[in-house]
CSV table of C-alpha atoms and ligand atoms in Angstrom, one decimal:
chain,number,residue,atom,x,y,z
A,1,UNK,CA,-92.9,3.4,150.9
A,2,UNK,CA,-90.6,3.4,153.9
A,3,UNK,CA,-92.0,4.2,157.3
A,4,UNK,CA,-88.8,6.1,158.0
A,5,UNK,CA,-88.4,7.8,154.7
A,6,UNK,CA,-88.7,11.4,156.0
A,7,UNK,CA,-85.0,12.0,156.5
A,8,UNK,CA,-83.9,10.4,153.3
A,9,UNK,CA,-83.4,12.0,149.9
A,10,UNK,CA,-83.2,8.9,147.8
A,11,UNK,CA,-84.8,5.5,147.6
A,12,UNK,CA,-82.8,2.6,149.1
A,13,UNK,CA,-80.8,0.4,146.7
A,14,UNK,CA,-82.8,-2.7,146.1
A,15,UNK,CA,-80.1,-5.1,147.0
A,16,UNK,CA,-79.5,-3.1,150.2
A,17,UNK,CA,-83.2,-3.4,150.9
A,18,UNK,CA,-83.1,-7.2,150.4
A,19,UNK,CA,-80.0,-7.4,152.5
A,20,UNK,CA,-81.5,-5.4,155.3
A,21,UNK,CA,-84.8,-7.2,155.4
A,22,UNK,CA,-85.7,-9.9,158.0
A,23,UNK,CA,-89.3,-10.6,156.9
A,24,UNK,CA,-88.3,-14.0,155.5
A,25,UNK,CA,-87.4,-15.1,159.0
A,26,UNK,CA,-89.4,-12.9,161.4
A,27,UNK,CA,-92.8,-13.3,159.7
A,28,UNK,CA,-93.4,-16.2,162.0
A,29,UNK,CA,-93.7,-13.7,164.9
A,30,UNK,CA,-96.8,-12.2,163.3
A,31,UNK,CA,-99.1,-13.5,166.1
A,32,UNK,CA,-96.8,-12.2,168.9
A,33,UNK,CA,-96.3,-8.9,167.1
A,34,UNK,CA,-100.1,-8.4,166.8
A,35,UNK,CA,-100.6,-9.5,170.4
A,36,UNK,CA,-98.1,-6.9,171.6
A,37,UNK,CA,-99.6,-4.2,169.4
A,38,UNK,CA,-103.1,-5.0,170.8
A,39,UNK,CA,-102.0,-4.5,174.3
A,40,UNK,CA,-100.0,-1.4,173.5
A,41,UNK,CA,-102.9,0.2,171.6
A,42,UNK,CA,-105.3,-0.5,174.4
A,43,UNK,CA,-102.9,1.1,176.9
A,44,UNK,CA,-102.5,4.2,174.7
A,45,UNK,CA,-106.2,4.6,174.6
A,46,UNK,CA,-106.7,4.1,178.3
A,47,UNK,CA,-104.0,6.5,179.1
A,48,UNK,CA,-105.5,9.2,176.8
A,49,UNK,CA,-102.3,9.1,174.6
A,50,UNK,CA,-104.4,8.4,171.5
A,51,UNK,CA,-108.2,8.8,171.2
A,52,UNK,CA,-110.1,5.9,172.5
A,53,UNK,CA,-112.0,5.4,169.3
A,54,UNK,CA,-108.8,5.1,167.4
A,55,UNK,CA,-107.5,2.5,169.8
A,56,UNK,CA,-110.7,0.6,169.1
A,57,UNK,CA,-110.2,0.9,165.4
A,58,UNK,CA,-106.7,-0.4,165.7
A,59,UNK,CA,-107.9,-3.3,167.7
A,60,UNK,CA,-110.6,-4.3,165.2
A,61,UNK,CA,-108.2,-4.0,162.3
A,62,UNK,CA,-105.4,-5.9,163.9
A,63,UNK,CA,-107.8,-8.8,164.5
A,64,UNK,CA,-108.7,-8.7,160.9
A,65,UNK,CA,-105.1,-8.6,159.8
A,66,UNK,CA,-104.4,-11.6,162.1
A,67,UNK,CA,-107.3,-13.6,160.4
A,68,UNK,CA,-106.2,-12.6,157.0
A,69,UNK,CA,-102.6,-13.7,157.7
A,70,UNK,CA,-103.9,-17.0,159.0
A,71,UNK,CA,-106.1,-17.4,155.9
A,72,UNK,CA,-103.0,-16.9,153.7
A,73,UNK,CA,-104.4,-13.7,152.3
A,74,UNK,CA,-101.5,-11.5,153.2
A,75,UNK,CA,-98.3,-11.2,151.2
A,76,UNK,CA,-95.4,-9.8,153.3
A,77,UNK,CA,-93.1,-7.5,151.4
A,78,UNK,CA,-89.4,-7.3,151.5
A,79,UNK,CA,-89.3,-3.6,151.0
A,80,UNK,CA,-91.3,-3.3,154.3
A,81,UNK,CA,-88.3,-4.9,155.9
A,82,UNK,CA,-89.6,-6.8,158.8
A,83,UNK,CA,-92.8,-8.2,160.5
A,84,UNK,CA,-93.3,-5.0,162.5
A,85,UNK,CA,-93.3,-2.6,159.6
A,86,UNK,CA,-95.3,-5.0,157.4
A,87,UNK,CA,-98.1,-5.2,159.9
A,88,UNK,CA,-98.0,-1.5,160.7
A,89,UNK,CA,-98.2,-0.6,157.0
A,90,UNK,CA,-101.1,-3.0,156.5
A,91,UNK,CA,-102.9,-1.4,159.4
A,92,UNK,CA,-102.4,2.1,158.0
A,93,UNK,CA,-103.5,1.0,154.6
A,94,UNK,CA,-106.7,-0.2,156.2
A,95,UNK,CA,-107.6,2.5,158.8
A,96,UNK,CA,-105.4,5.5,157.8
A,97,UNK,CA,-104.4,8.0,160.5
A,98,UNK,CA,-105.3,5.8,163.4
A,99,UNK,CA,-102.9,3.2,162.2
A,100,UNK,CA,-100.2,5.8,162.1
A,101,UNK,CA,-100.7,6.4,165.8
A,102,UNK,CA,-100.0,2.9,166.9
A,103,UNK,CA,-96.3,3.4,167.0
A,104,UNK,CA,-96.6,6.3,169.5
A,105,UNK,CA,-94.5,5.7,172.6
A,106,UNK,CA,-92.9,2.6,171.1
A,107,UNK,CA,-89.8,1.7,169.1
A,108,UNK,CA,-89.1,-1.4,167.1
A,109,UNK,CA,-86.4,-2.0,169.6
A,110,UNK,CA,-88.7,-2.7,172.5
A,111,UNK,CA,-91.3,-4.2,170.1
A,112,UNK,CA,-89.0,-6.9,168.7
A,113,UNK,CA,-87.7,-7.8,172.2
A,114,UNK,CA,-91.3,-8.2,173.3
A,115,UNK,CA,-92.2,-10.3,170.4
A,116,UNK,CA,-89.3,-12.6,170.9
A,117,UNK,CA,-90.0,-13.0,174.6
A,118,UNK,CA,-93.7,-13.8,173.9
A,119,UNK,CA,-92.6,-16.3,171.3
A,120,UNK,CA,-90.0,-17.9,173.5
A,121,UNK,CA,-92.4,-18.3,176.4
A,122,UNK,CA,-94.7,-20.3,174.1
A,123,UNK,CA,-91.9,-22.5,172.8
A,124,UNK,CA,-90.6,-23.2,176.3
A,125,UNK,CA,-94.1,-24.5,177.2
A,126,UNK,CA,-94.2,-26.7,174.1
A,127,UNK,CA,-90.7,-28.1,174.8
A,128,UNK,CA,-91.6,-28.8,178.4
A,129,UNK,CA,-94.7,-30.8,177.3
A,130,UNK,CA,-92.6,-32.8,174.8
A,131,UNK,CA,-90.0,-33.5,177.5
A,132,UNK,CA,-92.8,-34.6,179.9
A,133,UNK,CA,-94.1,-37.0,177.2
A,134,UNK,CA,-90.7,-38.4,176.8
A,135,UNK,CA,-90.2,-38.8,180.5
A,136,UNK,CA,-93.6,-40.6,180.7
A,137,UNK,CA,-92.6,-43.0,177.9
A,138,UNK,CA,-89.4,-43.7,179.7
A,139,UNK,CA,-91.2,-44.3,183.0
A,140,UNK,CA,-93.5,-46.7,181.4
A,141,UNK,CA,-90.7,-48.7,179.8
A,142,UNK,CA,-88.7,-48.7,183.0
A,143,UNK,CA,-91.7,-50.1,184.8
A,144,UNK,CA,-91.6,-53.1,182.4
A,145,UNK,CA,-87.9,-53.7,182.9
A,146,UNK,CA,-87.3,-53.6,186.6
A,147,UNK,CA,-86.1,-57.2,186.4
A,148,UNK,CA,-84.3,-57.0,183.0
A,149,UNK,CA,-80.6,-57.2,183.8
A,150,UNK,CA,-77.9,-55.9,181.5
A,151,UNK,CA,-74.3,-54.9,181.7
A,152,UNK,CA,-73.6,-51.4,183.1
A,153,UNK,CA,-70.5,-49.9,181.4
A,154,UNK,CA,-67.7,-47.6,182.2
A,155,UNK,CA,-65.2,-46.9,179.5
A,156,UNK,CA,-67.7,-48.9,177.3
A,157,UNK,CA,-66.3,-52.0,179.1
A,158,UNK,CA,-68.6,-54.2,181.0
A,159,UNK,CA,-68.5,-53.0,184.6
A,160,UNK,CA,-71.3,-54.1,186.9
A,161,UNK,CA,-74.7,-55.6,186.3
A,162,UNK,CA,-77.6,-53.2,186.3
A,163,UNK,CA,-81.3,-53.3,185.3
A,164,UNK,CA,-82.6,-51.7,182.2
A,165,UNK,CA,-84.8,-49.7,184.5
A,166,UNK,CA,-81.8,-48.1,186.2
A,167,UNK,CA,-80.2,-47.3,182.9
A,168,UNK,CA,-83.3,-45.7,181.5
A,169,UNK,CA,-83.9,-43.9,184.8
A,170,UNK,CA,-80.6,-42.2,184.4
A,171,UNK,CA,-81.8,-40.5,181.2
A,172,UNK,CA,-85.1,-39.7,182.8
A,173,UNK,CA,-83.3,-37.7,185.5
A,174,UNK,CA,-81.6,-35.7,182.8
A,175,UNK,CA,-84.8,-35.0,181.0
A,176,UNK,CA,-86.5,-34.0,184.3
A,177,UNK,CA,-83.6,-31.6,184.9
A,178,UNK,CA,-84.1,-30.2,181.4
A,179,UNK,CA,-87.7,-29.4,182.2
A,180,UNK,CA,-86.6,-27.6,185.3
A,181,UNK,CA,-83.9,-25.7,183.4
A,182,UNK,CA,-86.4,-24.5,180.8
A,183,UNK,CA,-88.6,-23.5,183.8
A,184,UNK,CA,-85.8,-21.3,185.2
A,185,UNK,CA,-85.2,-19.8,181.7
A,186,UNK,CA,-88.9,-19.1,181.5
A,187,UNK,CA,-88.8,-16.9,184.7
A,188,UNK,CA,-86.2,-14.7,183.2
A,189,UNK,CA,-88.0,-14.6,179.8
A,190,UNK,CA,-91.2,-13.6,181.5
A,191,UNK,CA,-90.5,-9.8,181.7
A,192,UNK,CA,-91.9,-7.1,179.5
A,193,UNK,CA,-89.4,-4.9,177.5
A,194,UNK,CA,-92.2,-2.7,175.9
A,195,UNK,CA,-92.2,0.8,177.2
A,196,UNK,CA,-88.4,1.0,177.0
A,197,UNK,CA,-88.8,2.9,173.7
A,198,UNK,CA,-85.7,3.0,171.6
A,199,UNK,CA,-83.5,2.9,174.7
A,200,UNK,CA,-84.3,5.7,177.0
A,201,UNK,CA,-88.0,5.2,177.8
A,202,UNK,CA,-90.6,7.6,176.7
A,203,UNK,CA,-92.1,10.9,177.9
A,204,UNK,CA,-95.7,9.8,177.5
A,205,UNK,CA,-97.6,8.7,180.5
A,206,UNK,CA,-97.6,5.0,179.6
A,207,UNK,CA,-98.6,2.2,181.9
A,208,UNK,CA,-96.1,-0.6,181.5
A,209,UNK,CA,-97.6,-2.7,184.2
A,210,UNK,CA,-100.9,-2.7,182.5
A,211,UNK,CA,-99.3,-3.9,179.2
A,212,UNK,CA,-97.3,-6.6,181.1
A,213,UNK,CA,-100.5,-7.9,182.7
A,214,UNK,CA,-102.4,-7.9,179.4
A,215,UNK,CA,-99.6,-9.9,177.7
A,216,UNK,CA,-99.2,-12.3,180.6
A,217,UNK,CA,-95.8,-11.1,181.7
A,218,UNK,CA,-95.0,-11.4,185.4
A,219,UNK,CA,-93.1,-8.1,185.5
A,220,UNK,CA,-91.3,-5.5,183.4
A,221,UNK,CA,-87.7,-5.1,182.4
A,222,UNK,CA,-86.7,-2.3,184.8
A,223,UNK,CA,-83.7,-0.7,183.0
A,224,UNK,CA,-84.8,0.6,179.6
A,225,UNK,CA,-81.3,0.2,178.0
A,226,UNK,CA,-81.1,-3.3,179.2
A,227,UNK,CA,-84.7,-4.0,178.0
A,228,UNK,CA,-83.8,-3.4,174.4
A,229,UNK,CA,-80.2,-4.7,174.3
A,230,UNK,CA,-80.6,-7.9,176.4
A,231,UNK,CA,-80.6,-11.2,174.5
A,232,UNK,CA,-79.5,-13.3,177.5
A,233,UNK,CA,-82.9,-14.8,177.6
A,234,UNK,CA,-82.5,-16.1,174.0
A,235,UNK,CA,-78.9,-17.3,174.7
A,236,UNK,CA,-80.1,-19.1,177.9
A,237,UNK,CA,-82.9,-20.7,176.0
A,238,UNK,CA,-80.6,-21.9,173.3
A,239,UNK,CA,-78.2,-23.2,176.0
A,240,UNK,CA,-81.1,-25.2,177.5
A,241,UNK,CA,-81.8,-26.6,174.0
A,242,UNK,CA,-78.2,-27.5,173.5
A,243,UNK,CA,-78.1,-29.3,176.9
A,244,UNK,CA,-81.3,-31.2,176.1
A,245,UNK,CA,-79.9,-32.1,172.7
A,246,UNK,CA,-76.7,-33.4,174.3
A,247,UNK,CA,-78.8,-35.7,176.5
A,248,UNK,CA,-80.8,-36.9,173.5
A,249,UNK,CA,-77.6,-37.4,171.6
A,250,UNK,CA,-76.0,-39.6,174.2
A,251,UNK,CA,-79.1,-41.7,174.4
A,252,UNK,CA,-79.1,-41.9,170.6
A,253,UNK,CA,-75.5,-43.0,170.6
A,254,UNK,CA,-76.5,-45.9,172.9
A,255,UNK,CA,-79.5,-46.8,170.7
A,256,UNK,CA,-77.2,-47.0,167.7
A,257,UNK,CA,-74.7,-49.2,169.6
A,258,UNK,CA,-77.5,-51.3,171.1
A,259,UNK,CA,-79.1,-51.9,167.7
A,260,UNK,CA,-75.9,-53.2,166.1
A,261,UNK,CA,-75.4,-56.9,165.6
A,262,UNK,CA,-72.5,-56.7,168.1
A,263,UNK,CA,-74.8,-55.7,170.9
A,264,UNK,CA,-78.2,-56.7,169.7
A,265,UNK,CA,-79.9,-55.3,172.8
A,266,UNK,CA,-82.7,-53.6,171.0
A,267,UNK,CA,-84.4,-53.5,167.6
A,268,UNK,CA,-85.6,-50.2,166.4
A,269,UNK,CA,-89.0,-50.5,164.8
A,270,UNK,CA,-89.1,-50.7,161.0
A,271,UNK,CA,-91.3,-47.5,160.9
A,272,UNK,CA,-88.3,-45.6,162.4
A,273,UNK,CA,-85.5,-47.2,160.5
A,274,UNK,CA,-84.2,-46.9,156.9
A,275,UNK,CA,-82.6,-49.3,154.4
A,276,UNK,CA,-79.6,-49.1,152.3
A,277,UNK,CA,-79.7,-48.3,148.6
A,278,UNK,CA,-77.1,-50.9,147.9
A,279,UNK,CA,-76.9,-53.4,150.8
A,280,UNK,CA,-80.2,-55.3,151.0
A,281,UNK,CA,-79.6,-56.7,154.5
A,282,UNK,CA,-79.2,-53.2,156.1
A,283,UNK,CA,-81.5,-51.6,158.6
A,284,UNK,CA,-80.1,-48.3,159.8
A,285,UNK,CA,-80.9,-46.3,162.9
A,286,UNK,CA,-81.1,-43.1,160.9
A,287,UNK,CA,-83.4,-41.3,163.3
A,288,UNK,CA,-81.0,-41.7,166.2
A,289,UNK,CA,-78.0,-40.7,164.0
A,290,UNK,CA,-79.8,-37.6,162.7
A,291,UNK,CA,-80.6,-36.5,166.3
A,292,UNK,CA,-77.0,-37.0,167.1
A,293,UNK,CA,-76.0,-34.9,164.1
A,294,UNK,CA,-78.6,-32.2,164.7
A,295,UNK,CA,-77.1,-31.7,168.2
A,296,UNK,CA,-74.1,-30.2,166.4
A,297,UNK,CA,-76.4,-27.7,164.7
A,298,UNK,CA,-78.0,-26.6,168.0
A,299,UNK,CA,-74.5,-26.1,169.5
A,300,UNK,CA,-73.9,-24.0,166.5
A,301,UNK,CA,-77.0,-21.9,167.2
A,302,UNK,CA,-75.8,-21.3,170.7
A,303,UNK,CA,-72.4,-20.2,169.5
A,304,UNK,CA,-73.9,-18.0,166.8
A,305,UNK,CA,-75.9,-16.1,169.4
A,306,UNK,CA,-73.0,-15.8,171.9
A,307,UNK,CA,-70.8,-14.5,169.1
A,308,UNK,CA,-73.4,-12.1,167.7
A,309,UNK,CA,-73.7,-10.5,171.1
A,310,UNK,CA,-70.1,-10.5,172.4
A,311,UNK,CA,-68.9,-7.2,170.9
A,312,UNK,CA,-72.0,-5.1,170.9
A,313,UNK,CA,-72.1,-1.7,172.6
A,314,UNK,CA,-75.3,-0.8,174.3
A,315,UNK,CA,-78.0,-0.7,173.1
A,316,UNK,CA,-79.7,-2.0,170.0
A,317,UNK,CA,-77.5,-2.8,167.0
A,318,UNK,CA,-78.7,-4.2,163.8
A,319,UNK,CA,-76.4,-7.3,164.3
A,320,UNK,CA,-79.2,-8.3,166.7
A,321,UNK,CA,-81.5,-9.0,163.8
A,322,UNK,CA,-79.3,-12.1,163.3
A,323,UNK,CA,-80.6,-13.5,166.6
A,324,UNK,CA,-83.7,-15.0,165.0
A,325,UNK,CA,-82.4,-17.7,162.8
A,326,UNK,CA,-80.4,-19.5,165.5
A,327,UNK,CA,-83.1,-18.9,168.2
A,328,UNK,CA,-85.8,-20.3,166.0
A,329,UNK,CA,-83.6,-23.2,164.7
A,330,UNK,CA,-82.7,-24.3,168.2
A,331,UNK,CA,-86.3,-24.6,169.4
A,332,UNK,CA,-87.6,-26.1,166.1
A,333,UNK,CA,-84.8,-28.7,166.0
A,334,UNK,CA,-85.2,-29.7,169.6
A,335,UNK,CA,-89.0,-30.1,169.2
A,336,UNK,CA,-88.6,-32.2,166.1
A,337,UNK,CA,-86.0,-34.4,167.8
A,338,UNK,CA,-88.1,-34.9,171.0
A,339,UNK,CA,-91.1,-35.9,169.0
A,340,UNK,CA,-89.4,-38.5,166.9
A,341,UNK,CA,-87.2,-39.8,169.7
A,342,UNK,CA,-90.2,-40.4,171.9
A,343,UNK,CA,-91.8,-42.5,169.1
A,344,UNK,CA,-88.6,-44.4,168.6
A,345,UNK,CA,-88.5,-45.2,172.4
A,346,UNK,CA,-92.2,-46.2,172.4
A,347,UNK,CA,-91.9,-48.6,169.5
A,348,UNK,CA,-88.5,-50.2,169.9
A,349,UNK,CA,-88.2,-53.9,170.8
A,350,UNK,CA,-86.1,-54.8,173.9
A,351,UNK,CA,-84.1,-58.0,173.4
A,352,UNK,CA,-84.1,-59.1,177.0
A,353,UNK,CA,-82.3,-62.4,176.5
A,354,UNK,CA,-79.3,-60.8,174.7
A,355,UNK,CA,-79.0,-58.2,177.5
A,356,UNK,CA,-79.1,-60.9,180.1
A,357,UNK,CA,-76.7,-63.0,178.2
A,358,UNK,CA,-74.2,-60.2,178.0
A,359,UNK,CA,-74.1,-60.0,181.8
A,360,UNK,CA,-72.9,-63.6,181.9
A,361,UNK,CA,-69.5,-62.9,180.6
A,362,UNK,CA,-67.2,-60.1,181.6
A,363,UNK,CA,-66.7,-60.8,185.3
A,364,UNK,CA,-69.3,-58.2,186.2
A,365,UNK,CA,-69.6,-59.7,189.7
A,366,UNK,CA,-65.9,-59.2,190.4
A,367,UNK,CA,-66.6,-56.1,192.6
A,368,UNK,CA,-69.2,-58.0,194.5
A,369,UNK,CA,-66.7,-60.9,195.1
A,370,UNK,CA,-64.2,-58.3,196.5
A,371,UNK,CA,-66.9,-56.8,198.7
A,372,UNK,CA,-67.7,-60.4,199.9
A,373,UNK,CA,-64.1,-60.7,201.2
A,374,UNK,CA,-64.3,-57.2,202.7
A,375,UNK,CA,-67.3,-58.3,204.8
A,376,UNK,CA,-65.2,-61.3,205.9
A,377,UNK,CA,-62.6,-58.8,207.3
A,378,UNK,CA,-60.0,-58.5,204.6
A,379,UNK,CA,-58.9,-54.9,203.7
A,380,UNK,CA,-60.4,-53.8,200.3
A,381,UNK,CA,-57.1,-53.3,198.6
A,382,UNK,CA,-56.1,-56.9,199.4
A,383,UNK,CA,-59.5,-58.2,198.3
A,384,UNK,CA,-59.1,-56.4,195.0
A,385,UNK,CA,-55.7,-58.2,194.5
A,386,UNK,CA,-57.2,-61.6,195.3
A,387,UNK,CA,-60.1,-61.2,193.0
A,388,UNK,CA,-57.9,-59.9,190.2
A,389,UNK,CA,-55.8,-63.1,190.5
A,390,UNK,CA,-59.0,-65.2,190.4
A,391,UNK,CA,-60.2,-63.3,187.2
A,392,UNK,CA,-56.9,-64.0,185.6
A,393,UNK,CA,-57.2,-67.7,186.5
A,394,UNK,CA,-60.7,-67.9,185.1
A,395,UNK,CA,-59.7,-66.3,181.9
A,396,UNK,CA,-57.0,-69.0,181.5
A,397,UNK,CA,-59.6,-71.7,182.3
A,398,UNK,CA,-62.2,-70.1,180.2
A,399,UNK,CA,-64.8,-70.0,183.0
A,400,UNK,CA,-66.8,-67.5,185.0
A,401,UNK,CA,-66.2,-66.7,188.6
A,402,UNK,CA,-69.3,-68.6,189.7
A,403,UNK,CA,-68.2,-71.7,187.7
A,404,UNK,CA,-65.4,-72.2,190.2
A,405,UNK,CA,-65.8,-74.9,192.8
A,406,UNK,CA,-65.5,-73.9,196.5
A,407,UNK,CA,-62.1,-75.6,196.6
A,408,UNK,CA,-60.9,-73.4,193.8
A,409,UNK,CA,-62.3,-70.4,195.6
A,410,UNK,CA,-60.5,-71.4,198.8
A,411,UNK,CA,-57.2,-71.8,196.9
A,412,UNK,CA,-57.3,-68.0,196.5
A,413,UNK,CA,-58.5,-67.2,200.1
A,414,UNK,CA,-59.6,-69.4,203.0
A,415,UNK,CA,-62.2,-66.8,203.8
A,416,UNK,CA,-64.5,-68.1,201.0
A,417,UNK,CA,-67.5,-70.2,202.1
A,418,UNK,CA,-70.6,-71.6,200.4
A,419,UNK,CA,-72.5,-68.3,200.7
A,420,UNK,CA,-70.1,-66.7,198.1
A,421,UNK,CA,-72.3,-68.1,195.3
A,422,UNK,CA,-75.2,-66.0,196.5
A,423,UNK,CA,-73.1,-63.0,197.1
A,424,UNK,CA,-71.9,-62.9,193.5
A,425,UNK,CA,-75.2,-63.7,191.9
A,426,UNK,CA,-75.5,-61.1,189.1
A,427,UNK,CA,-79.3,-61.1,189.0
A,428,UNK,CA,-79.6,-60.4,192.8
A,429,UNK,CA,-77.0,-57.7,192.5
A,430,UNK,CA,-78.6,-55.9,189.5
A,431,UNK,CA,-82.0,-55.8,191.0
A,432,UNK,CA,-80.6,-54.3,194.2
A,433,UNK,CA,-79.1,-51.3,192.4
B,501,LIG,N1,-86.0,-6.3,162.3
B,501,LIG,C1,-85.3,-5.7,163.4
B,501,LIG,C2,-84.7,-6.9,164.3
B,501,LIG,O1,-85.1,-7.9,164.1
B,501,LIG,C3,-86.3,-5.0,164.3
B,501,LIG,C4,-85.7,-3.9,165.1
B,501,LIG,C5,-85.1,-2.8,164.3
B,501,LIG,N2,-84.7,-1.7,165.1
B,501,LIG,C6,-84.0,-0.8,164.5
B,501,LIG,N3,-83.6,0.2,165.3
B,501,LIG,N4,-83.6,-0.8,163.3
B,501,LIG,O2,-83.8,-6.7,165.0
């Protein structure tokens, strides 16, 4: 039986019913939906909009429904379309007329927006915790590798020596920014749409601030049309997820490179690696690759939401029911990725010697050699030229810069003195950065 059947003269076509339904996806909002209804019913009772005893009956029954859902005793029905009407129908089945009064001064339009914001606030907190755990794992690892030197790259070519702590610290900055970004998104999520009605508010003497306080919102959405048609908060959240995934994905790309035989900088723990069904020697960095791949999915979620919203006239349009799959997927995917990635980081082995060995070749102290001449008074551009010639010479001789004798150094510039060896010491340089 449809809650909106009054105006209709025939039953809906069953495939239209199935097509229209969102219960498959939005049933996970049951807790938030009930929470919203509890606050709404309490307010209706307090304001004398419904009898206080009925508000109480609604409260008790909604709690029971919540318990029954959690105990797996409730079957949601497609013909009841969505989580809102499934719960309302259950309520009416259980307490009759009082249940039918719950939807006074409310529309599913402000209801769904409220549910989504409650849900999103919760997920933001979970994501921030996971990001903090990752940042802590990185801090710990960095602490152990303040003296571990490795090549720093530009263009994926060895550039200048750095420490592993500096490299890991760069990612930590990104994850800390992600935590802040989600915090900013939280502020804009933290406003209550309920009370906006379908779009134009309501004529009942409702108390939106009371409901906001009950539900833990810091304020209310002021414009009722905006309250029901805004999905910026979801788009912003998904954008935050996409950015965090991009950071994870870059890091994963490096772990994949670093675990190759060519780099051999790390070894990913067996528990987080997979083998090949044909090549017995293989140990593949599947977790990192999957995170890199799932980044594409989350970008897709962001684009789905942006595209769903781009042509919609105010206010609610059914297109907006399609907001849930991408919104849920973005949060779920990021949470899964953060959890597994943190474990990969915590368990991987750092091959310090290979990192340090890689610093030995590649003339990564060439810039420091140029800076040495600058300090001796030569203009930087001339220094660059001198050192370039020295590098070319060394390549021909198959040696490193610091293998050259002082006489060889001086054949390129009389400004070189004994202290050049200290100035181009890669270890000293890396630990200064
Ligand atoms: N299931 C709907 C959604 O998720 C709830 C809102 C329906 N509103 C309406 N006016 N049909 O968007």
